[in-house]
Amino acid sequence: MFTEKRRIFISLMVLTLIFTCIAGRIAWMQLRVYEAPTTTGKSIAQLSVLQRERGIVLDSGRGNFYDRKGLPLTGKSVPVLVLFPIHASSRGSLEQQHQLAKVLHISYEALNLYWKQLKAPEIWRQAGQDEPHQLTSQEIQQIESLTLNGIRVLSYQMRYGATAVAKQWLGFVAQQPKLVQDQAANGLNRWKTALVTPIGAAGLERTFDPFLRGVGPTTVTYFVDAAKRPLLGLDTRMTKPDNPFYPLQVMTTIDSSIQTKLEAYADRSGLKKGAIVVLDAYTGDIIAMVSKPTFDPSHVDPKNQDWGNRGTKALVPGSIYKVVTAAAALETIKGITQATFECHGDYGKYGFSCWKEGGHGLETLEEGFANSCNIVFATIGEHLAPEVLARYASMLGLSRTIGWQADAFMDQRNFKQLDGEEAGRVFTNNPIDGGVMVQSSVGQRDVLVSPLQAANMVVTLLNGGQVHAPRIVKEIRYANGQLMSTLESHLAPSPYGSIRPETAQEIAHWMQEVVTEGTGTSLLKAKWQVAGKSGTAQVKKPGHSSTNHWFIGYGPVASPRYAVAVVSENRPVTGSNQATFLFRGVMDILADHSL
């Protein structure tokens, strides 16, 4: 009997101890709930809230780009309608739901089905549209007059909604979870970017990605219970980072007005594939850069290469390369300015001929430059050593990348502003004989030059032979406008030195004669007096031949403000030079803009 009572007593004590422990745990959780640890790293209170939250990201917190005047190039806040998944019985009156459907220009049945199938909050999009529907002021007024639950008119940040044209130099963002994971493993993910967060994939979005990642998103949360009914008194809650310095502002050298006008002009003029590059004549800063065909940065097809920047892609240059040959001749061949050349139209060997049937007759180097005579430059090229032509190409900023770069910028090593810039070349590793030199001297064979390099070569001539490093970003600022860092303009000298100032001045003058007396006389009717050099490059592919049309130059002649390169690719082997026509239009736009 005693033993049985003892067992009962012990059992009661054990149960009492268990209940005491449970009660203590519950009390501790109630008193210290915000510090209660879980395997997720969040408190129990936070997890309980998350169970009844329905939220959506309105702004990723990513930094934005601005043009030289401070106008936004990315990041446009637009009013949108957000629908939250709540039970049908909790939305409000059926009459008002019908009114909402009418405002959205759909049937009530379609709206009800859409709302019923929601698993997470969504921004309203019209049928067949990928972009959020931007509400008009009338739509906002009509929606806000309704007393429905589960809908809110909110401000949404569209990444590429600031301007109407696509820009390959700007690039795009995309989800790259593997890259984010690798960066985190190497200690480079300082902002702890989520794996699904879109990050820079091309263009400036990629090169400046370390500075663009924000400190957190702006989200709005709608609270519901387990039955998806609104929790009265909680409604919606906006959460955003409390940091006055972020996101950062990246200030470019681009003039968005010129950029937009040139994009529209290229479309009107039928530029299907090619580029237009406009540089400041004395700093080399990139004012505008058009690349065709265009692309939609919000919906990039990896199989379609239209998102690539053709302004930095190396192409066969044709006769614009005669600038290099002329510079080499002026500085290495004694008495070259007094020499004369006989052009009969056919060089007599290597199967090489002049573009003008019957030839140009007797010419000097200066006249041959204005007339773009192949025979004059073939003769010079055959007598130049290969290393001389290669050296002068480098001295003029060709056959190497010349975009703004630094060994170190802030915490970034080997930092380059321009994404995917191609260096171009003069020769390949094949044996170099007289035939190679003849073709290379007129920008054919293996020679490759990018439109950016071509425009910058003009800047070099206008600056006495000093090669500038074209800059597309000039500053990085904090969100409050305070300066964070300046990317100072600088030179990009060749290891071989520079051409002489008098050589640069003479060739720049010859470019004026191209317009007044040579192949560019159609430009005499331009609004500005301009100067330049044309080029038609033969491009041969298996079963297909085409030409690249080029024109490079500057204006106005009296006081140069802009250096321009235009290239139109895949043109027919016969016909006039489309780039010359395009160059005039570009210069007229720049002239009007300067008034």
Short mmCIF file of N, CA, C and O in Angstrom, two decimals, residues 362-435:
data_model
loop_
_atom_site.label_atom_id
_atom_site.label_comp_id
_atom_site.label_asym_id
_atom_site.label_seq_id
_atom_site.Cartn_x
_atom_site.Cartn_y
_atom_site.Cartn_z
N LEU A 362 47.27 61.74 -111.85
CA LEU A 362 48.43 62.11 -111.03
C LEU A 362 47.95 62.82 -109.76
O LEU A 362 47.18 63.79 -109.84
N GLU A 363 48.42 62.34 -108.61
CA GLU A 363 47.96 62.88 -107.32
C GLU A 363 49.10 62.98 -106.32
O GLU A 363 50.07 62.22 -106.37
N THR A 364 48.92 63.91 -105.38
CA THR A 364 49.79 63.95 -104.19
C THR A 364 49.11 63.12 -103.10
O THR A 364 47.95 62.69 -103.25
N LEU A 365 49.80 62.92 -101.98
CA LEU A 365 49.21 62.21 -100.85
C LEU A 365 47.98 62.96 -100.35
O LEU A 365 46.95 62.34 -100.03
N GLU A 366 48.07 64.27 -100.27
CA GLU A 366 46.94 65.08 -99.81
C GLU A 366 45.73 64.90 -100.70
O GLU A 366 44.60 64.72 -100.23
N GLU A 367 45.94 64.93 -102.02
CA GLU A 367 44.84 64.75 -102.96
C GLU A 367 44.31 63.32 -102.91
O GLU A 367 43.10 63.09 -103.01
N GLY A 368 45.23 62.36 -102.74
CA GLY A 368 44.81 60.96 -102.64
C GLY A 368 43.95 60.73 -101.42
O GLY A 368 43.02 59.91 -101.44
N PHE A 369 44.23 61.46 -100.33
CA PHE A 369 43.42 61.34 -99.12
C PHE A 369 42.02 61.89 -99.37
O PHE A 369 41.02 61.25 -99.01
N ALA A 370 41.93 63.06 -99.99
CA ALA A 370 40.62 63.67 -100.27
C ALA A 370 39.80 62.79 -101.21
O ALA A 370 38.58 62.65 -101.04
N ASN A 371 40.46 62.18 -102.19
CA ASN A 371 39.77 61.34 -103.17
C ASN A 371 39.62 59.89 -102.72
O ASN A 371 38.99 59.09 -103.40
N SER A 372 40.22 59.57 -101.55
CA SER A 372 40.25 58.20 -101.03
C SER A 372 40.78 57.22 -102.06
O SER A 372 40.23 56.13 -102.30
N CYS A 373 41.89 57.61 -102.69
CA CYS A 373 42.48 56.80 -103.75
C CYS A 373 43.20 55.58 -103.19
O CYS A 373 44.16 55.70 -102.42
N ASN A 374 42.76 54.41 -103.60
CA ASN A 374 43.37 53.17 -103.11
C ASN A 374 44.80 52.99 -103.60
O ASN A 374 45.65 52.43 -102.90
N ILE A 375 45.10 53.46 -104.80
CA ILE A 375 46.42 53.24 -105.41
C ILE A 375 47.49 54.01 -104.63
O ILE A 375 48.58 53.49 -104.37
N VAL A 376 47.18 55.24 -104.26
CA VAL A 376 48.14 56.04 -103.47
C VAL A 376 48.50 55.31 -102.18
O VAL A 376 49.68 55.17 -101.83
N PHE A 377 47.49 54.82 -101.48
CA PHE A 377 47.74 54.22 -100.17
C PHE A 377 48.27 52.80 -100.28
O PHE A 377 48.99 52.34 -99.39
N ALA A 378 47.96 52.11 -101.36
CA ALA A 378 48.56 50.79 -101.58
C ALA A 378 50.05 50.93 -101.83
O ALA A 378 50.86 50.15 -101.32
N THR A 379 50.43 51.95 -102.59
CA THR A 379 51.85 52.20 -102.87
C THR A 379 52.60 52.50 -101.59
O THR A 379 53.70 51.96 -101.35
N ILE A 380 52.02 53.34 -100.75
CA ILE A 380 52.66 53.67 -99.46
C ILE A 380 52.71 52.43 -98.57
O ILE A 380 53.73 52.13 -97.96
N GLY A 381 51.58 51.72 -98.51
CA GLY A 381 51.50 50.57 -97.62
C GLY A 381 52.52 49.50 -97.95
O GLY A 381 53.10 48.88 -97.05
N GLU A 382 52.79 49.29 -99.24
CA GLU A 382 53.74 48.25 -99.63
C GLU A 382 55.16 48.62 -99.24
O GLU A 382 56.02 47.73 -99.11
N HIS A 383 55.40 49.90 -99.02
CA HIS A 383 56.74 50.34 -98.66
C HIS A 383 56.90 50.61 -97.16
O HIS A 383 57.97 51.01 -96.70
N LEU A 384 55.83 50.39 -96.40
CA LEU A 384 55.92 50.53 -94.94
C LEU A 384 56.23 49.18 -94.32
O LEU A 384 55.75 48.14 -94.78
N ALA A 385 57.00 49.18 -93.27
CA ALA A 385 57.24 47.95 -92.51
C ALA A 385 55.98 47.64 -91.70
O ALA A 385 55.31 48.55 -91.21
N PRO A 386 55.63 46.36 -91.55
CA PRO A 386 54.42 46.01 -90.80
C PRO A 386 54.40 46.61 -89.40
O PRO A 386 53.36 47.09 -88.93
N GLU A 387 55.57 46.60 -88.72
CA GLU A 387 55.60 47.12 -87.36
C GLU A 387 55.33 48.63 -87.32
O GLU A 387 54.83 49.16 -86.32
N VAL A 388 55.64 49.34 -88.41
CA VAL A 388 55.37 50.78 -88.46
C VAL A 388 53.86 51.03 -88.52
O VAL A 388 53.33 51.88 -87.79
N LEU A 389 53.16 50.30 -89.38
CA LEU A 389 51.71 50.47 -89.48
C LEU A 389 51.04 50.10 -88.16
O LEU A 389 50.13 50.81 -87.70
N ALA A 390 51.50 49.02 -87.54
CA ALA A 390 50.94 48.61 -86.25
C ALA A 390 51.21 49.64 -85.16
O ALA A 390 50.36 49.92 -84.31
N ARG A 391 52.41 50.22 -85.20
CA ARG A 391 52.78 51.21 -84.18
C ARG A 391 51.90 52.46 -84.29
O ARG A 391 51.42 52.98 -83.28
N TYR A 392 51.66 52.92 -85.52
CA TYR A 392 50.86 54.13 -85.69
C TYR A 392 49.38 53.89 -85.40
O TYR A 392 48.66 54.80 -84.97
N ALA A 393 48.94 52.67 -85.61
CA ALA A 393 47.57 52.34 -85.21
C ALA A 393 47.42 52.50 -83.70
O ALA A 393 46.45 53.10 -83.21
N SER A 394 48.39 51.98 -82.95
CA SER A 394 48.35 52.12 -81.50
C SER A 394 48.46 53.57 -81.06
O SER A 394 47.77 54.02 -80.14
N MET A 395 49.31 54.34 -81.74
CA MET A 395 49.50 55.75 -81.39
C MET A 395 48.23 56.56 -81.64
O MET A 395 48.03 57.62 -81.02
N LEU A 396 47.35 56.08 -82.51
CA LEU A 396 46.09 56.76 -82.78
C LEU A 396 44.92 56.14 -82.02
O LEU A 396 43.76 56.48 -82.27
N GLY A 397 45.23 55.24 -81.08
CA GLY A 397 44.20 54.67 -80.23
C GLY A 397 43.48 53.48 -80.80
O GLY A 397 42.39 53.12 -80.33
N LEU A 398 44.07 52.81 -81.80
CA LEU A 398 43.46 51.63 -82.40
C LEU A 398 44.20 50.37 -81.94
O LEU A 398 45.25 50.44 -81.31
N SER A 399 43.62 49.23 -82.28
CA SER A 399 44.17 47.90 -81.95
C SER A 399 44.42 47.71 -80.45
O SER A 399 45.27 46.92 -80.05
N ARG A 400 43.66 48.42 -79.63
CA ARG A 400 43.70 48.26 -78.17
C ARG A 400 42.43 48.87 -77.59
O ARG A 400 41.80 49.72 -78.23
N THR A 401 42.03 48.43 -76.42
CA THR A 401 40.85 49.03 -75.79
C THR A 401 41.23 50.41 -75.27
O THR A 401 42.29 50.60 -74.67
N ILE A 402 40.35 51.39 -75.52
CA ILE A 402 40.68 52.76 -75.13
C ILE A 402 39.61 53.38 -74.24
O ILE A 402 39.73 54.53 -73.82
N GLY A 403 38.55 52.65 -73.92
CA GLY A 403 37.54 53.17 -73.00
C GLY A 403 38.13 53.40 -71.62
O GLY A 403 39.13 52.79 -71.24
N TRP A 404 37.49 54.26 -70.83
CA TRP A 404 37.99 54.63 -69.50
C TRP A 404 38.20 53.38 -68.65
O TRP A 404 37.32 52.55 -68.50
N GLN A 405 39.39 53.26 -68.09
CA GLN A 405 39.71 52.13 -67.22
C GLN A 405 40.77 52.54 -66.21
O GLN A 405 41.47 53.53 -66.39
N ALA A 406 40.84 51.80 -65.12
CA ALA A 406 41.80 52.09 -64.06
C ALA A 406 42.24 50.79 -63.41
O ALA A 406 41.46 49.82 -63.31
N ASP A 407 43.49 50.74 -63.01
CA ASP A 407 43.99 49.55 -62.31
C ASP A 407 43.21 49.31 -61.04
O ASP A 407 42.99 48.16 -60.63
N ALA A 408 42.78 50.40 -60.39
CA ALA A 408 41.98 50.30 -59.18
C ALA A 408 41.05 51.49 -59.10
O ALA A 408 41.47 52.63 -59.30
N PHE A 409 39.78 51.24 -58.84
CA PHE A 409 38.81 52.30 -58.59
C PHE A 409 38.02 51.90 -57.36
O PHE A 409 37.30 50.91 -57.36
N MET A 410 38.21 52.67 -56.29
CA MET A 410 37.64 52.34 -54.99
C MET A 410 38.07 50.91 -54.63
O MET A 410 39.25 50.63 -54.57
N ASP A 411 37.15 49.99 -54.44
CA ASP A 411 37.56 48.63 -54.07
C ASP A 411 37.54 47.67 -55.26
O ASP A 411 37.60 46.45 -55.08
N GLN A 412 37.46 48.23 -56.49
CA GLN A 412 37.41 47.40 -57.69
C GLN A 412 38.76 47.39 -58.40
O GLN A 412 39.36 48.44 -58.63
N ARG A 413 39.24 46.20 -58.74
CA ARG A 413 40.51 46.04 -59.45
C ARG A 413 40.27 45.91 -60.95
O ARG A 413 39.28 45.33 -61.38
N ASN A 414 41.22 46.48 -61.75
CA ASN A 414 41.12 46.41 -63.21
C ASN A 414 39.73 46.82 -63.68
O ASN A 414 39.05 46.10 -64.42
N PHE A 415 39.32 48.00 -63.24
CA PHE A 415 37.95 48.46 -63.48
C PHE A 415 37.83 49.11 -64.86
O PHE A 415 38.62 49.98 -65.23
N LYS A 416 36.83 48.67 -65.63
CA LYS A 416 36.54 49.23 -66.95
C LYS A 416 35.09 49.68 -66.98
O LYS A 416 34.20 48.95 -66.55
N GLN A 417 34.87 50.88 -67.51
CA GLN A 417 33.51 51.39 -67.60
C GLN A 417 32.70 50.65 -68.66
O GLN A 417 31.53 50.31 -68.44
N LEU A 418 33.29 50.43 -69.83
CA LEU A 418 32.56 49.86 -70.95
C LEU A 418 32.63 48.34 -70.94
O LEU A 418 33.71 47.76 -70.85
N ASP A 419 31.47 47.73 -71.06
CA ASP A 419 31.38 46.27 -71.03
C ASP A 419 31.61 45.69 -72.42
O ASP A 419 30.99 46.12 -73.40
N GLY A 420 32.51 44.74 -72.52
CA GLY A 420 32.70 44.01 -73.77
C GLY A 420 33.34 44.80 -74.88
O GLY A 420 33.17 44.47 -76.06
N GLU A 421 34.12 45.84 -74.55
CA GLU A 421 34.79 46.60 -75.61
C GLU A 421 35.83 45.73 -76.30
O GLU A 421 36.66 45.09 -75.65
N GLU A 422 35.80 45.71 -77.62
CA GLU A 422 36.75 44.92 -78.40
C GLU A 422 37.94 45.77 -78.82
O GLU A 422 37.79 46.95 -79.18
N ALA A 423 39.13 45.17 -78.80
CA ALA A 423 40.37 45.91 -79.05
C ALA A 423 40.63 46.15 -80.53
O ALA A 423 41.29 47.12 -80.90
N GLY A 424 40.10 45.29 -81.39
CA GLY A 424 40.43 45.40 -82.81
C GLY A 424 41.83 44.87 -83.08
O GLY A 424 42.49 44.30 -82.19
N ARG A 425 42.33 45.09 -84.31
CA ARG A 425 43.65 44.57 -84.66
C ARG A 425 44.12 45.18 -85.97
O ARG A 425 43.35 45.84 -86.69
N VAL A 426 45.40 44.93 -86.26
CA VAL A 426 45.97 45.30 -87.56
C VAL A 426 46.26 44.04 -88.36
O VAL A 426 45.84 43.91 -89.50
N PHE A 427 46.98 43.13 -87.75
CA PHE A 427 47.35 41.87 -88.41
C PHE A 427 46.95 40.69 -87.54
O PHE A 427 46.74 40.82 -86.33
N THR A 428 46.87 39.53 -88.18
CA THR A 428 46.75 38.27 -87.44
C THR A 428 48.14 37.64 -87.43
O THR A 428 49.13 38.28 -87.77
N ASN A 429 48.22 36.40 -87.04
CA ASN A 429 49.52 35.72 -86.98
C ASN A 429 49.97 35.15 -88.33
O ASN A 429 50.99 34.46 -88.40
N ASN A 430 49.21 35.40 -89.38
CA ASN A 430 49.59 34.90 -90.69
C ASN A 430 50.81 35.65 -91.22
O ASN A 430 51.07 36.80 -90.82
N PRO A 431 51.58 35.05 -92.12
CA PRO A 431 52.73 35.75 -92.72
C PRO A 431 52.31 37.05 -93.39
O PRO A 431 51.24 37.13 -94.01
N ILE A 432 53.14 38.08 -93.24
CA ILE A 432 52.82 39.40 -93.79
C ILE A 432 53.70 39.66 -95.01
O ILE A 432 54.92 39.81 -94.89
N ASP A 433 53.08 39.70 -96.18
CA ASP A 433 53.82 39.98 -97.41
C ASP A 433 53.31 41.30 -98.01
O ASP A 433 52.53 42.03 -97.38
N GLY A 434 53.76 41.62 -99.21
CA GLY A 434 53.36 42.85 -99.85
C GLY A 434 51.86 42.96 -100.06
O GLY A 434 51.27 44.03 -99.89
N GLY A 435 51.23 41.83 -100.42
CA GLY A 435 49.79 41.84 -100.63
C GLY A 435 49.02 42.16 -99.36
O GLY A 435 48.03 42.89 -99.37
#
